CSV table of C-alpha atoms in Angstrom, one decimal:
chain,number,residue,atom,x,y,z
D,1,UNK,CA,14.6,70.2,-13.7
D,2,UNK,CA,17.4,72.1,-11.5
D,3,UNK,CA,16.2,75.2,-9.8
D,4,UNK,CA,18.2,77.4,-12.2
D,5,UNK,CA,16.6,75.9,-15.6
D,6,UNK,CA,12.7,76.5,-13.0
D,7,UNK,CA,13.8,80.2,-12.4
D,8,UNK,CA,15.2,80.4,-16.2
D,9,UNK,CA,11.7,78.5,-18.0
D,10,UNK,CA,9.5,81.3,-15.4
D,11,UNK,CA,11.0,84.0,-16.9
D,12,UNK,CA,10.4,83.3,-20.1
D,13,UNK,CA,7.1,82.7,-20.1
D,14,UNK,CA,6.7,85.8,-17.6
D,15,UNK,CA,8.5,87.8,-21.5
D,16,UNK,CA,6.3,85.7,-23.2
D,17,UNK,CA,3.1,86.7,-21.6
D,18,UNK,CA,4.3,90.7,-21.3
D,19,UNK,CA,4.9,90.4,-25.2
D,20,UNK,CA,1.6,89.3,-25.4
D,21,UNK,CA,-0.1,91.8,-23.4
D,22,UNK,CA,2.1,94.5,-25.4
D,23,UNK,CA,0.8,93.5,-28.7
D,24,UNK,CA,-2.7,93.5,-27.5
D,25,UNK,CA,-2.2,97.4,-26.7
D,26,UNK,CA,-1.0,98.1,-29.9
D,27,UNK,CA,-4.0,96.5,-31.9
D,28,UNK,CA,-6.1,98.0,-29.3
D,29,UNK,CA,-5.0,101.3,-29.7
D,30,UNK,CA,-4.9,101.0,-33.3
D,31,UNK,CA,-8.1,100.0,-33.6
D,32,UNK,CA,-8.8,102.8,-32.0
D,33,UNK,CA,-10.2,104.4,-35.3
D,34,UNK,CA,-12.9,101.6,-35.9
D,35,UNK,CA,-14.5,102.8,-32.8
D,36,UNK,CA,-14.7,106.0,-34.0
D,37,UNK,CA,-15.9,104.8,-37.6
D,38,UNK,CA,-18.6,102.2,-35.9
D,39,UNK,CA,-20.0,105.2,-34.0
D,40,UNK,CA,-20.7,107.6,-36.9
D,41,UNK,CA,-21.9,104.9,-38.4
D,42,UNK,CA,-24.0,105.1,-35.6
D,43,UNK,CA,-25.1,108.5,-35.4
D,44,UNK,CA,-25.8,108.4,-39.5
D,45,UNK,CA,-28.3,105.5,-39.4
D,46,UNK,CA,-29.7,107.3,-36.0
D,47,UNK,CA,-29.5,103.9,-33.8
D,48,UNK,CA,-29.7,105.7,-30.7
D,49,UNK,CA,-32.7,107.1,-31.6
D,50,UNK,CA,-34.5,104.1,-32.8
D,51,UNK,CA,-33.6,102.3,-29.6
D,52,UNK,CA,-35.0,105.4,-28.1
D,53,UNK,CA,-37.9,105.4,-30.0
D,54,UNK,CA,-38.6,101.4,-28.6
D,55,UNK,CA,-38.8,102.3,-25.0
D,56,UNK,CA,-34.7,102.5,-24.9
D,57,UNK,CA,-34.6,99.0,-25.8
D,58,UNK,CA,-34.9,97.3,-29.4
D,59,UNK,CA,-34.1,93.4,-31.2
D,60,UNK,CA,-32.0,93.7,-34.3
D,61,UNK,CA,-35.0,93.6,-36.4
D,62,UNK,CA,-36.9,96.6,-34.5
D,63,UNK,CA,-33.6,98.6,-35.2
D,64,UNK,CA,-33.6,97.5,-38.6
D,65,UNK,CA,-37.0,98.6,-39.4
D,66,UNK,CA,-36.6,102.0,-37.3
D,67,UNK,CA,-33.9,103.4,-39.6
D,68,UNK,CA,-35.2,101.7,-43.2
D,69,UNK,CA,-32.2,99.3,-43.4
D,70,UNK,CA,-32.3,96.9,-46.6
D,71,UNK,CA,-32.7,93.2,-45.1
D,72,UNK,CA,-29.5,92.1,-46.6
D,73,UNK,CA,-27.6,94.4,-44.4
D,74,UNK,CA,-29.0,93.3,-41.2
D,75,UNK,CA,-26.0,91.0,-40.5
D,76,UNK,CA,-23.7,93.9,-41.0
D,77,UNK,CA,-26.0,95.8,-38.2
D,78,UNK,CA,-25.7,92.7,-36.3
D,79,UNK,CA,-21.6,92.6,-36.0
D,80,UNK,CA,-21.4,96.9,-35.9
D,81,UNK,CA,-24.1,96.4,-32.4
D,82,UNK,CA,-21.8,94.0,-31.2
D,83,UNK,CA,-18.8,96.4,-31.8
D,84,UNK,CA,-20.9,99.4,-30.1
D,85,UNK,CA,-21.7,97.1,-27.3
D,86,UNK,CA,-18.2,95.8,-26.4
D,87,UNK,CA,-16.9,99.7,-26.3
D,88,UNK,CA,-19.8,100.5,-24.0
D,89,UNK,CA,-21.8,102.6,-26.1
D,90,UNK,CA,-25.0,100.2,-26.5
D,91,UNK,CA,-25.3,97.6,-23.9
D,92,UNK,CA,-27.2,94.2,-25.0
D,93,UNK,CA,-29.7,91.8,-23.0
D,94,UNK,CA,-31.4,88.6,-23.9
D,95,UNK,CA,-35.0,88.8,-24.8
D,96,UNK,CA,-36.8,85.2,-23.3
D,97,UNK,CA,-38.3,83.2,-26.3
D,98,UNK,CA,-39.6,79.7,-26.6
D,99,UNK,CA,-37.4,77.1,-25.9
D,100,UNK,CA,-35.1,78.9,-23.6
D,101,UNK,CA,-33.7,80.9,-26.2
D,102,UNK,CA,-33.6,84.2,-27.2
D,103,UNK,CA,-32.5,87.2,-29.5
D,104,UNK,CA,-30.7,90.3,-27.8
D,105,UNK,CA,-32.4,93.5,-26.6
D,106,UNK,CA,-29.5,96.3,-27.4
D,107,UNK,CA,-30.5,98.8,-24.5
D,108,UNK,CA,-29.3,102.5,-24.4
D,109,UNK,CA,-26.2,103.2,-22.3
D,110,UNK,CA,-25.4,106.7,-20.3
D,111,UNK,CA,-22.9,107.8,-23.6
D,112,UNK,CA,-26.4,106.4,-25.9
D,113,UNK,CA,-28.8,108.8,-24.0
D,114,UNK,CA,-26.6,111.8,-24.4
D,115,UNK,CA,-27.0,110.7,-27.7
D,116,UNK,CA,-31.2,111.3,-28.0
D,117,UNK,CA,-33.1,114.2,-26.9
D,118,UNK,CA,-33.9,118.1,-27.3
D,119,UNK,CA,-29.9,118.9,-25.8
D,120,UNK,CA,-28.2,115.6,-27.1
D,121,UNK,CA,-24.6,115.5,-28.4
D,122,UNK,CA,-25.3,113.9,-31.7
D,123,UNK,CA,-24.7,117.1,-33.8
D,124,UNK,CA,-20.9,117.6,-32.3
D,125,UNK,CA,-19.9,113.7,-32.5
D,126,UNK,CA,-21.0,113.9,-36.0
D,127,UNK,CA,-18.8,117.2,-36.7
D,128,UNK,CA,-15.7,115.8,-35.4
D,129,UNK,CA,-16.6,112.4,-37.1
D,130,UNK,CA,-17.1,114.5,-40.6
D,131,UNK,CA,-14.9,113.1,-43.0
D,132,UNK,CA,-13.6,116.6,-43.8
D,133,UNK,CA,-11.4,116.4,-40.4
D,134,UNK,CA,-11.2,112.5,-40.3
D,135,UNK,CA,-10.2,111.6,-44.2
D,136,UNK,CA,-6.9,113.2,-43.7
D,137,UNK,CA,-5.8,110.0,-41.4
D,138,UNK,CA,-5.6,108.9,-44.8
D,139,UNK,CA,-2.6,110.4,-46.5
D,140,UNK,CA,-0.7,107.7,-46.7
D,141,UNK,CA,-2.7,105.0,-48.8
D,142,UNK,CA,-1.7,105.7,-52.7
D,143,UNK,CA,1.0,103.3,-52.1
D,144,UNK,CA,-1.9,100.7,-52.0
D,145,UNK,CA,-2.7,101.2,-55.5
D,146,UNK,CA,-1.7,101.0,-58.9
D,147,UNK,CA,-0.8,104.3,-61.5
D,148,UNK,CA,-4.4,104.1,-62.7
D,149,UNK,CA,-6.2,103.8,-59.3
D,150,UNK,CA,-4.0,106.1,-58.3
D,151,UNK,CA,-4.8,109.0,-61.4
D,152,UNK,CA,-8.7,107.6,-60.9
D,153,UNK,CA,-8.0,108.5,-57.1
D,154,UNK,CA,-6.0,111.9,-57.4
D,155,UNK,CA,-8.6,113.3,-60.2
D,156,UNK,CA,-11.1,112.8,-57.7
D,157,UNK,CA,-9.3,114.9,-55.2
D,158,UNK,CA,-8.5,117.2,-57.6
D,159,UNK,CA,-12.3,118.0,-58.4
D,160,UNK,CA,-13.1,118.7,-54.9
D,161,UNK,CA,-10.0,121.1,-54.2
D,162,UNK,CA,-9.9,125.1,-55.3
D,163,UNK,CA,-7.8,126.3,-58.2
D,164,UNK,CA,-4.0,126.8,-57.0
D,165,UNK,CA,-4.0,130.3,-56.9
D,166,UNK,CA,-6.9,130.0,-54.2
D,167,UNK,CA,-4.8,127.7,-52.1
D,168,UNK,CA,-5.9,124.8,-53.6
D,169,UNK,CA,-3.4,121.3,-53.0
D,170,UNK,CA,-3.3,117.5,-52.2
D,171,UNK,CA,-1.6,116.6,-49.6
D,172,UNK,CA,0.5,112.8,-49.8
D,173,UNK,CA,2.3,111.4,-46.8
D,174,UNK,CA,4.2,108.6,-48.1
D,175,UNK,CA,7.6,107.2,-49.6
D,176,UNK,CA,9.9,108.7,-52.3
D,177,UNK,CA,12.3,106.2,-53.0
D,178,UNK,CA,15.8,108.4,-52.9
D,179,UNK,CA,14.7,111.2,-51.0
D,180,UNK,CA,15.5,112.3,-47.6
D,181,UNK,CA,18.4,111.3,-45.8
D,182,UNK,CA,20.9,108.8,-47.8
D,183,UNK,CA,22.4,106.9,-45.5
D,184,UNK,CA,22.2,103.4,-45.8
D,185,UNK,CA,19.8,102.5,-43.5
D,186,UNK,CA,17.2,104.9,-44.7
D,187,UNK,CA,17.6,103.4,-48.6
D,188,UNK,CA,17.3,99.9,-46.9
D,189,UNK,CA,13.9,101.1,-45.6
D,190,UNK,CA,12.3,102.3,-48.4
D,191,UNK,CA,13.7,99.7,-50.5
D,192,UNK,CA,12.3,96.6,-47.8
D,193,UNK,CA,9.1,98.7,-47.6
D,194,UNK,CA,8.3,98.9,-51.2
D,195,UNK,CA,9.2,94.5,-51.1
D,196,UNK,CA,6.6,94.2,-48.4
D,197,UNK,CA,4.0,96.9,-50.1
D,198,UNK,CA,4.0,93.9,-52.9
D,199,UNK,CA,1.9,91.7,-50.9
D,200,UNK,CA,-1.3,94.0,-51.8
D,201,UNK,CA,0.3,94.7,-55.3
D,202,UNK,CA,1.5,98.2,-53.8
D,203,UNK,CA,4.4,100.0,-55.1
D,204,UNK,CA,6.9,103.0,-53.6
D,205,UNK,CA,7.6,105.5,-55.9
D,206,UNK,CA,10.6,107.2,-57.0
D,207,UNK,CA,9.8,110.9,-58.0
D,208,UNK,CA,10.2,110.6,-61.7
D,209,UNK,CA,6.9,107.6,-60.6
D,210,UNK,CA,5.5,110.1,-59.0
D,211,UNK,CA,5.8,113.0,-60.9
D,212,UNK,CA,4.0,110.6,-64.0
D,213,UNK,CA,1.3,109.8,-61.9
D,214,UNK,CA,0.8,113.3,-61.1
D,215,UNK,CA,1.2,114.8,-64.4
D,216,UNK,CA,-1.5,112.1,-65.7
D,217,UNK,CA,-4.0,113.5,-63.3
D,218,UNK,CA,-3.9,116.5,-64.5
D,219,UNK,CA,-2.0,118.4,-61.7
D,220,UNK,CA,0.1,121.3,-62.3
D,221,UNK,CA,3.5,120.7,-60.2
D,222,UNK,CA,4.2,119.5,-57.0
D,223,UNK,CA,6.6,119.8,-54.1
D,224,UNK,CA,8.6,117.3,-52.1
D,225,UNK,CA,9.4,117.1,-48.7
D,226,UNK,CA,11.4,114.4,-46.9
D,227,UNK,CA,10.5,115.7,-43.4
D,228,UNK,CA,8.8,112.3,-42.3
D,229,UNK,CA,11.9,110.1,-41.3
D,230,UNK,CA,11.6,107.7,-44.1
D,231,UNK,CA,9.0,109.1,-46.0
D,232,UNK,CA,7.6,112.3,-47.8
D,233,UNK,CA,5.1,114.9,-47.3
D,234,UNK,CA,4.3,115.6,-51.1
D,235,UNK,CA,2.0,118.9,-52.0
D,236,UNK,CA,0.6,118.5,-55.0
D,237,UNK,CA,-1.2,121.5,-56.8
D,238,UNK,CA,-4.1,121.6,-59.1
């Protein structure tokens, strides 16, 4: 191999590896939110507290036990402590058992301690955790779902919203096939979106699709607007 095809076969493996290493940060960055769901997790069983409770160190089954866990659902604990442990908040040890083996010990960390306590921070993770300011990282799901899933879905909102005339409204971030701007590339989007959206037997909506699914959830109007590039911010009012 001549130095230029050397120098030529380097670099692209150097792309190669940086393309790598940029697609890690995106998953771990969007991952990001898992973190956040395996801590309130977390702070709703009160694991920190059992651990505490265990001398700040407990097996799986000690944890279990602590916060009344059905046996069935110890394997789930199992992979959320391994989650909490790999971001730091837990840390795990292996207890010595016959044989050379051995279960782990998950230990409290400095972030679990300020968990347990007369002055802990349980009671503001858990507010900022509170579905009420988390579930709206969800506006953009209906596509997901079929007209009746969707209805079943939007009825459901629609019973835990006020009456319009107290302010009362659903909020939708997602595509309305036609509007916004209607240039080509824009159409091309919303049209290649709603192909992919397919492979979870999804669907993108035009507004008259829209406007049915609405109208069979019992909502009263709504309002459309294309103010999200390719897609819609869509009030929809009881």
């Amino acid at each position: 191999m001549g130095s230029l095809e050397l120098s030529e076969s380097k670099c692209n493996g150097g792309q190669e590896v940086s393309l790598l290493d940029a697609q890690l940060e995106l998953y771990w960055n969007t991952f990001a939110v898992i973190k956040s769901m395996a801590l309130k997790s977390a702070l709703d069983l009160g694991i920190a507290d059992a651990v505490h409770r265990h001398g700040g160190a407990a097996t799986l089954a000690e944890i279990a036990g602590e916060v009344a866990l059905h046996p069935s659902k110890i394997p789930c604990l199992r992979r959320l402590m391994r989650a909490l442990t790999v971001s730091g908040v837990f840390a795990a040890a292996v207890k010595p058992g016959d044989g050379g083996g051995g279960e782990p010990v998950y230990e409290l960390t400095p972030s679990s301690r300020l968990l347990v306590g007369s002055s802990n921070l349980s009671g503001i993770m858990s507010m900022i955790l509170h579905p009420t300011l988390v579930v709206p990282f969800l506006g953009w799901v209906l596509h997901d779902w079929g007209d009746d899933d969707c209805i079943k879905i939007l009825k459901n909102c629609k019973k835990s919203i006020p009456p319009r005339d107290k302010g009362g409204k659903v909020i939708i971030m997602d595509i309305v096939v036609g509007a916004g701007p209607s240039d080509q590339k824009h159409r091309e989007v919303q049209a290649l979106f709603d192909m992919y959206i397919m492979l979870v037997n999804g669907i993108e909506r035009d507004e008259q699709e829209w406007k049915k699914v609405f109208v069979e959830a019992g909502f009263s109007g709504y309002k459309i607007m294309p103010i999200l590039g390719f897609r819609s911010m869509i009030e929809v009012y009881p």
